[in-house]
Coordinates of C-alpha atoms in Angstrom, one line a residue:
M1 CA 50.4 17.8 -3.3
N2 CA 53.1 15.7 -6.1
A3 CA 55.4 12.1 -4.7
P4 CA 58.7 13.3 -6.5
V5 CA 59.3 10.7 -8.4
K6 CA 57.0 9.9 -10.4
I7 CA 56.1 5.5 -10.8
E8 CA 54.2 3.0 -13.4
T9 CA 51.6 1.3 -11.2
T10 CA 47.7 0.2 -12.9
L11 CA 44.1 0.4 -11.0
K12 CA 45.0 -3.0 -9.8
D13 CA 47.7 -2.0 -7.6
W14 CA 45.8 0.8 -6.2
E15 CA 43.1 -2.1 -5.0
T16 CA 43.0 -3.5 -1.7
D17 CA 41.7 -7.1 -0.6
Q18 CA 39.2 -5.7 1.6
E19 CA 35.4 -6.4 1.4
V20 CA 33.5 -2.4 0.1
R21 CA 31.4 -2.3 2.6
W22 CA 28.6 0.7 0.7
C23 CA 25.0 0.3 0.2
P24 CA 24.9 -1.5 -3.5
G25 CA 23.9 1.6 -5.7
C26 CA 26.1 4.1 -3.6
G27 CA 27.7 6.7 -5.4
D28 CA 30.8 6.2 -3.3
Y29 CA 31.9 3.4 -5.5
A30 CA 32.0 5.0 -8.8
I31 CA 34.2 7.8 -6.7
L32 CA 36.9 4.7 -5.4
K33 CA 36.8 3.5 -9.1
A34 CA 37.6 7.3 -10.2
V35 CA 40.4 7.6 -8.0
Q36 CA 41.7 4.6 -7.9
R37 CA 41.5 4.7 -12.1
T38 CA 43.4 8.4 -11.8
L39 CA 46.3 7.2 -9.3
P40 CA 48.9 5.6 -12.2
Q41 CA 48.0 8.8 -14.6
L42 CA 49.5 10.9 -12.3
G43 CA 52.6 8.5 -11.1
A44 CA 52.2 7.9 -7.7
D45 CA 53.8 6.1 -5.4
P46 CA 51.8 3.7 -2.9
A47 CA 53.7 3.8 -0.6
N48 CA 55.2 7.8 -0.1
T49 CA 51.2 7.8 -0.8
V50 CA 48.3 8.5 2.6
F51 CA 44.6 8.7 2.7
I52 CA 42.9 9.9 5.8
S53 CA 39.4 10.0 6.5
G54 CA 37.6 11.1 9.5
I55 CA 33.8 9.2 10.4
G56 CA 31.0 8.2 8.1
C57 CA 30.1 6.4 5.0
S58 CA 32.7 8.8 3.2
S59 CA 35.8 7.6 5.4
R60 CA 35.8 3.8 4.7
F61 CA 37.8 5.3 1.6
P62 CA 41.5 4.3 3.1
Y63 CA 40.4 0.9 3.3
Y64 CA 39.7 0.6 -0.4
V65 CA 43.3 2.3 -1.2
E66 CA 45.5 0.4 -2.1
S67 CA 48.4 2.9 0.3
Y68 CA 48.7 4.0 3.7
G69 CA 46.2 5.2 5.2
F70 CA 44.2 6.7 9.2
H71 CA 40.7 5.8 9.6
T72 CA 41.0 9.1 12.2
I73 CA 38.6 10.7 14.1
H74 CA 34.8 12.0 13.9
G75 CA 35.7 15.7 12.6
R76 CA 39.9 15.8 13.1
A77 CA 41.2 14.2 9.8
P78 CA 42.6 17.6 8.7
A79 CA 44.6 17.9 11.9
F80 CA 46.1 14.5 11.7
A81 CA 46.9 15.4 7.8
T82 CA 48.2 18.5 8.6
G83 CA 50.5 16.9 11.6
A84 CA 51.0 14.5 8.9
K85 CA 52.5 16.5 6.3
L86 CA 54.9 18.5 8.8
A87 CA 56.6 15.7 9.5
N88 CA 56.6 14.0 6.6
P89 CA 56.1 16.9 3.7
D90 CA 56.6 14.8 0.9
L91 CA 53.3 13.0 1.8
D92 CA 51.5 13.0 -0.7
I93 CA 48.1 13.6 1.0
W94 CA 43.9 12.6 0.3
L95 CA 42.0 13.8 2.9
V96 CA 38.4 12.1 2.7
T97 CA 35.3 13.6 4.3
G98 CA 31.6 14.2 4.1
D99 CA 29.0 17.0 4.6
G100 CA 28.6 15.9 8.2
D101 CA 31.8 15.2 9.0
G102 CA 33.5 17.8 7.3
L103 CA 30.8 20.9 7.3
S104 CA 29.1 19.6 11.4
I105 CA 31.9 18.5 14.1
G106 CA 34.3 20.0 11.5
G107 CA 34.0 22.9 10.0
N108 CA 36.5 23.7 12.4
H109 CA 38.9 21.5 11.1
L110 CA 38.3 22.3 7.1
M111 CA 38.1 25.8 7.7
H112 CA 41.9 25.4 9.3
V113 CA 43.7 24.0 7.2
L114 CA 42.0 25.5 3.7
R115 CA 42.9 29.4 5.1
R116 CA 46.3 27.5 6.1
N117 CA 47.0 26.2 2.7
V118 CA 48.1 22.8 4.3
N119 CA 49.3 21.0 0.1
M120 CA 46.9 18.0 0.2
Q121 CA 43.9 17.2 -2.3
I122 CA 40.5 17.7 0.1
M123 CA 37.8 15.3 -1.2
L124 CA 34.7 16.1 -0.1
F125 CA 31.6 14.0 -0.3
N126 CA 27.7 15.9 0.0
N127 CA 25.0 13.8 -0.5
E128 CA 23.0 16.3 1.1
I129 CA 22.5 13.6 4.4
Y130 CA 23.4 11.6 6.8
G131 CA 24.1 8.2 6.3
L132 CA 26.0 6.1 7.6
T133 CA 23.4 6.7 10.9
K134 CA 20.6 6.4 9.4
G135 CA 19.3 9.7 6.5
Q136 CA 19.1 12.5 9.6
A137 CA 19.5 15.9 7.7
S138 CA 22.8 17.5 7.5
P139 CA 24.6 20.8 7.0
T140 CA 24.0 20.8 3.5
S141 CA 20.5 19.7 3.8
R142 CA 18.2 21.6 1.4
E143 CA 14.9 24.2 3.3
G144 CA 12.1 21.0 3.1
T145 CA 14.1 17.8 3.1
K146 CA 12.4 15.5 5.9
S147 CA 14.6 12.8 7.8
P148 CA 14.1 10.9 11.4
S149 CA 15.5 14.4 12.2
T150 CA 13.7 16.9 10.4
P151 CA 10.0 14.5 9.9
I152 CA 8.1 18.2 9.2
G153 CA 11.0 18.9 6.7
S154 CA 14.3 21.3 7.5
Y155 CA 13.8 25.4 8.0
D156 CA 17.4 25.0 8.2
H157 CA 20.3 27.1 5.3
P158 CA 22.0 24.5 3.8
A159 CA 25.3 25.0 3.9
R160 CA 27.5 25.3 0.1
P161 CA 30.5 23.4 0.5
A162 CA 32.4 25.4 -1.6
A163 CA 31.1 28.6 -1.0
F164 CA 32.5 27.8 2.3
A165 CA 35.8 26.5 1.1
L166 CA 35.8 30.0 -0.6
G167 CA 35.2 32.2 2.0
A168 CA 38.1 30.3 4.1
G169 CA 40.1 31.3 1.8
A170 CA 40.9 28.4 -1.0
R171 CA 42.9 28.9 -3.3
F172 CA 41.8 25.9 -5.6
V173 CA 38.1 25.3 -5.2
G174 CA 36.4 22.8 -8.2
R175 CA 33.1 20.5 -8.5
G176 CA 32.2 17.3 -10.0
F177 CA 29.9 14.1 -9.4
D178 CA 29.8 10.3 -8.2
V179 CA 29.3 9.5 -12.0
S180 CA 31.0 12.0 -14.4
K181 CA 33.7 10.8 -17.1
H182 CA 34.6 14.3 -15.9
L183 CA 35.4 13.6 -12.3
P184 CA 39.8 12.1 -12.8
D185 CA 40.8 15.7 -14.7
V186 CA 38.7 17.9 -11.6
L187 CA 41.0 15.4 -9.7
K188 CA 44.2 15.7 -11.7
A189 CA 43.8 19.7 -11.1
A190 CA 43.3 19.4 -7.5
H191 CA 46.9 17.2 -7.5
A192 CA 48.8 19.9 -9.9
H193 CA 47.3 21.9 -8.0
Q194 CA 50.6 23.1 -4.7
G195 CA 48.3 24.1 -1.8
A196 CA 45.0 23.2 -0.3
A197 CA 43.2 21.8 -3.8
F198 CA 39.5 21.0 -2.4
I199 CA 37.1 19.3 -4.4
E200 CA 33.1 18.5 -3.3
I201 CA 31.6 15.7 -5.4
F202 CA 28.2 15.5 -5.1
Q203 CA 27.6 12.4 -3.8
N204 CA 24.3 10.0 -4.6
C205 CA 23.2 8.7 -1.5
I206 CA 20.9 5.0 -2.6
V207 CA 19.2 5.1 0.1
Y208 CA 18.3 8.1 2.1
N209 CA 18.5 10.5 -0.6
K210 CA 18.4 8.7 -3.7
D211 CA 18.4 11.1 -6.4
V212 CA 18.4 13.8 -5.1
F213 CA 21.3 16.0 -7.8
N214 CA 19.3 13.8 -11.2
D215 CA 18.4 17.1 -12.2
F216 CA 21.4 17.9 -12.9
A217 CA 24.2 14.4 -12.3
A218 CA 21.4 12.5 -14.1
P219 CA 23.6 9.8 -16.2
K220 CA 21.6 10.5 -18.9
G221 CA 19.4 13.8 -20.0
A222 CA 20.9 16.1 -17.6
E223 CA 24.0 17.3 -19.7
D224 CA 22.1 20.6 -20.2
Q225 CA 22.1 21.5 -17.0
Q226 CA 25.8 21.1 -16.2
L227 CA 28.4 24.3 -16.7
W228 CA 31.6 22.1 -17.3
L229 CA 34.3 24.9 -17.0
E230 CA 38.1 25.3 -18.3
N231 CA 40.3 27.5 -18.5
G232 CA 40.5 30.1 -20.9
K233 CA 37.2 28.8 -22.9
P234 CA 33.5 30.3 -23.1
M235 CA 31.4 29.8 -19.9
L236 CA 29.1 27.9 -22.3
F237 CA 25.9 25.2 -21.5
A238 CA 23.7 23.0 -23.2
K239 CA 25.4 22.2 -26.7
E240 CA 26.4 25.7 -26.0
S241 CA 23.1 27.1 -27.4
K242 CA 23.4 29.9 -23.6
G243 CA 26.2 30.6 -22.1
I244 CA 26.6 33.1 -18.9
A245 CA 27.4 36.6 -18.7
L246 CA 28.6 39.5 -16.5
N247 CA 25.7 42.2 -15.8
R248 CA 28.0 45.5 -16.0
D249 CA 25.8 47.2 -14.5
T250 CA 24.0 45.1 -11.3
L251 CA 27.6 42.9 -10.8
S252 CA 26.2 39.1 -11.5
L253 CA 25.9 36.8 -13.4
E254 CA 23.1 36.2 -15.5
V255 CA 22.4 33.5 -18.3
V256 CA 22.1 34.0 -22.1
D257 CA 21.1 32.8 -25.5
V258 CA 24.1 32.2 -27.4
V259 CA 23.1 33.1 -31.6
D260 CA 24.5 31.2 -34.6
G261 CA 27.5 29.9 -31.7
D262 CA 28.6 33.5 -31.8
W263 CA 29.4 33.0 -27.7
E264 CA 31.0 37.0 -28.1
A265 CA 27.9 38.9 -29.4
A266 CA 26.3 37.7 -26.5
G267 CA 28.4 39.1 -24.3
V268 CA 30.2 35.0 -22.7
I269 CA 32.6 35.4 -19.8
V270 CA 36.1 33.3 -20.9
H271 CA 36.8 30.9 -17.5
D272 CA 39.8 32.6 -15.5
V273 CA 40.3 30.1 -13.0
T274 CA 42.7 33.4 -11.2
N275 CA 39.3 35.6 -10.9
R276 CA 38.4 35.0 -7.3
S277 CA 35.3 37.0 -7.3
I278 CA 34.2 35.3 -10.6
A279 CA 34.6 32.7 -8.5
H280 CA 32.8 33.5 -5.4
M281 CA 29.4 34.4 -8.1
L282 CA 29.6 31.0 -9.8
V283 CA 29.0 29.1 -6.8
E284 CA 26.3 31.1 -5.3
M285 CA 24.5 30.3 -9.1
P286 CA 21.4 29.3 -8.1
F287 CA 20.6 25.9 -9.7
G288 CA 17.3 25.9 -12.4
P289 CA 17.6 29.9 -13.1
F290 CA 21.0 29.1 -13.7
P291 CA 22.9 25.3 -15.1
M292 CA 25.5 23.3 -12.4
A293 CA 28.9 25.6 -12.4
L294 CA 31.5 22.1 -12.4
G295 CA 35.1 21.5 -12.6
V296 CA 37.9 24.0 -11.8
L297 CA 36.0 27.3 -10.5
Y298 CA 39.6 28.7 -8.5
D299 CA 43.2 28.3 -9.4
D300 CA 45.8 30.1 -7.3
P301 CA 48.3 28.5 -5.5
K302 CA 50.0 31.0 -2.8
P303 CA 52.9 29.3 -0.4
T304 CA 51.9 26.3 1.5
F305 CA 52.2 26.5 5.4
E306 CA 54.4 24.0 5.6
A307 CA 56.8 25.1 3.2
A308 CA 56.7 28.9 6.3
A309 CA 57.2 26.0 9.0
L310 CA 60.4 24.3 7.2
A311 CA 62.0 28.2 6.7
E312 CA 61.0 29.4 9.2
K313 CA 62.5 26.3 10.7
A314 CA 65.1 25.9 9.3
A315 CA 65.8 30.4 10.0
A316 CA 65.4 29.7 13.4
S317 CA 68.4 27.6 14.0
E318 CA 70.8 28.6 10.6
G319 CA 74.4 29.1 13.3
K320 CA 73.2 27.1 15.7
E321 CA 74.8 24.5 17.1
A322 CA 72.2 21.1 17.7
N323 CA 73.7 20.6 21.2
L324 CA 70.9 19.0 23.3
A325 CA 72.6 18.8 26.7
K326 CA 74.0 22.9 26.2
L327 CA 70.6 24.0 25.7
L328 CA 69.2 21.7 28.6
G329 CA 71.7 23.4 31.1
K330 CA 71.4 27.1 29.9
G331 CA 69.9 29.7 31.8
Q332 CA 69.5 28.9 36.0
T333 CA 70.1 25.4 36.8
W334 CA 70.2 23.7 39.9
T335 CA 71.2 20.6 41.5
V336 CA 68.9 17.8 44.2
D337 CA 72.0 15.5 46.6
G338 CA 70.5 13.0 48.6
T339 CA 68.1 10.1 47.5
A340 CA 64.4 9.5 47.3
Q341 CA 64.7 7.7 50.8
D342 CA 65.7 11.0 52.8
P343 CA 62.5 12.8 54.7
V344 CA 61.0 15.5 52.9

């Protein structure tokens, strides 16, 4: 999902002259900086990079990145991004959406861009609330969430973005959170993936859902509740004193204690990013009894949508003459005599 030619840039090259209009303390600031710091490391070219968004707080992103950008309509960013990729497959496209924009009005479009495997990075900022419209419950709001639209508490079962992505057929699913130092690593892995790369980013809405992720995403003191996944490495957390094992009787994951660093004796499993079944289990782990699974959960590329479209076009046109006049004159034709002034 990369620009064909890498160039040297700095963070300043990706900053715009636009005033950043998010609430003071919003997690979007941290995500913006993480992206702007990551792009130079990727060798990305501003002239070949496009940020496309829908509607919501997160969707102001294109104004703040010095590249091409398209602030589109509610929920439809995947459709615009697909069109841009088909028109120019060499573009490096970043799609920015939120839990409301992407999973409510845009759920249908998001599902199709994932199942089609269009080559782009998709960042979904999940703050579990509608921030731009003043704090209503969103598709990811937890049961019991009190908001202007659920004053007594939400009884709606929340959507799980990463589980949604896997269910839609995504070939790359990652997770991070706004202030994490590991977020750039997840972005780099997504960019290296050939196909639709989905990244759920937990983002703190300082006004309407403040500190809702603090149990695992607080700047300090929450590290023991984070399971940072790394391909080929054991699933360890809590300073490597605990791990994730597979109970082969129930075919389910469980937390085990690791004694004296012997994770193999504890049965801790080694992360394999190509194992889709384990990825499904990881995104469904209930937080509390389990840590929050973060990093690259699943990464198993397959041919992209635009590659298939170009191959089909090439096969259909092979050996044929590109002659529009001849095409229009083919088959049944007729000639109309007279002028516009003649009676009908």
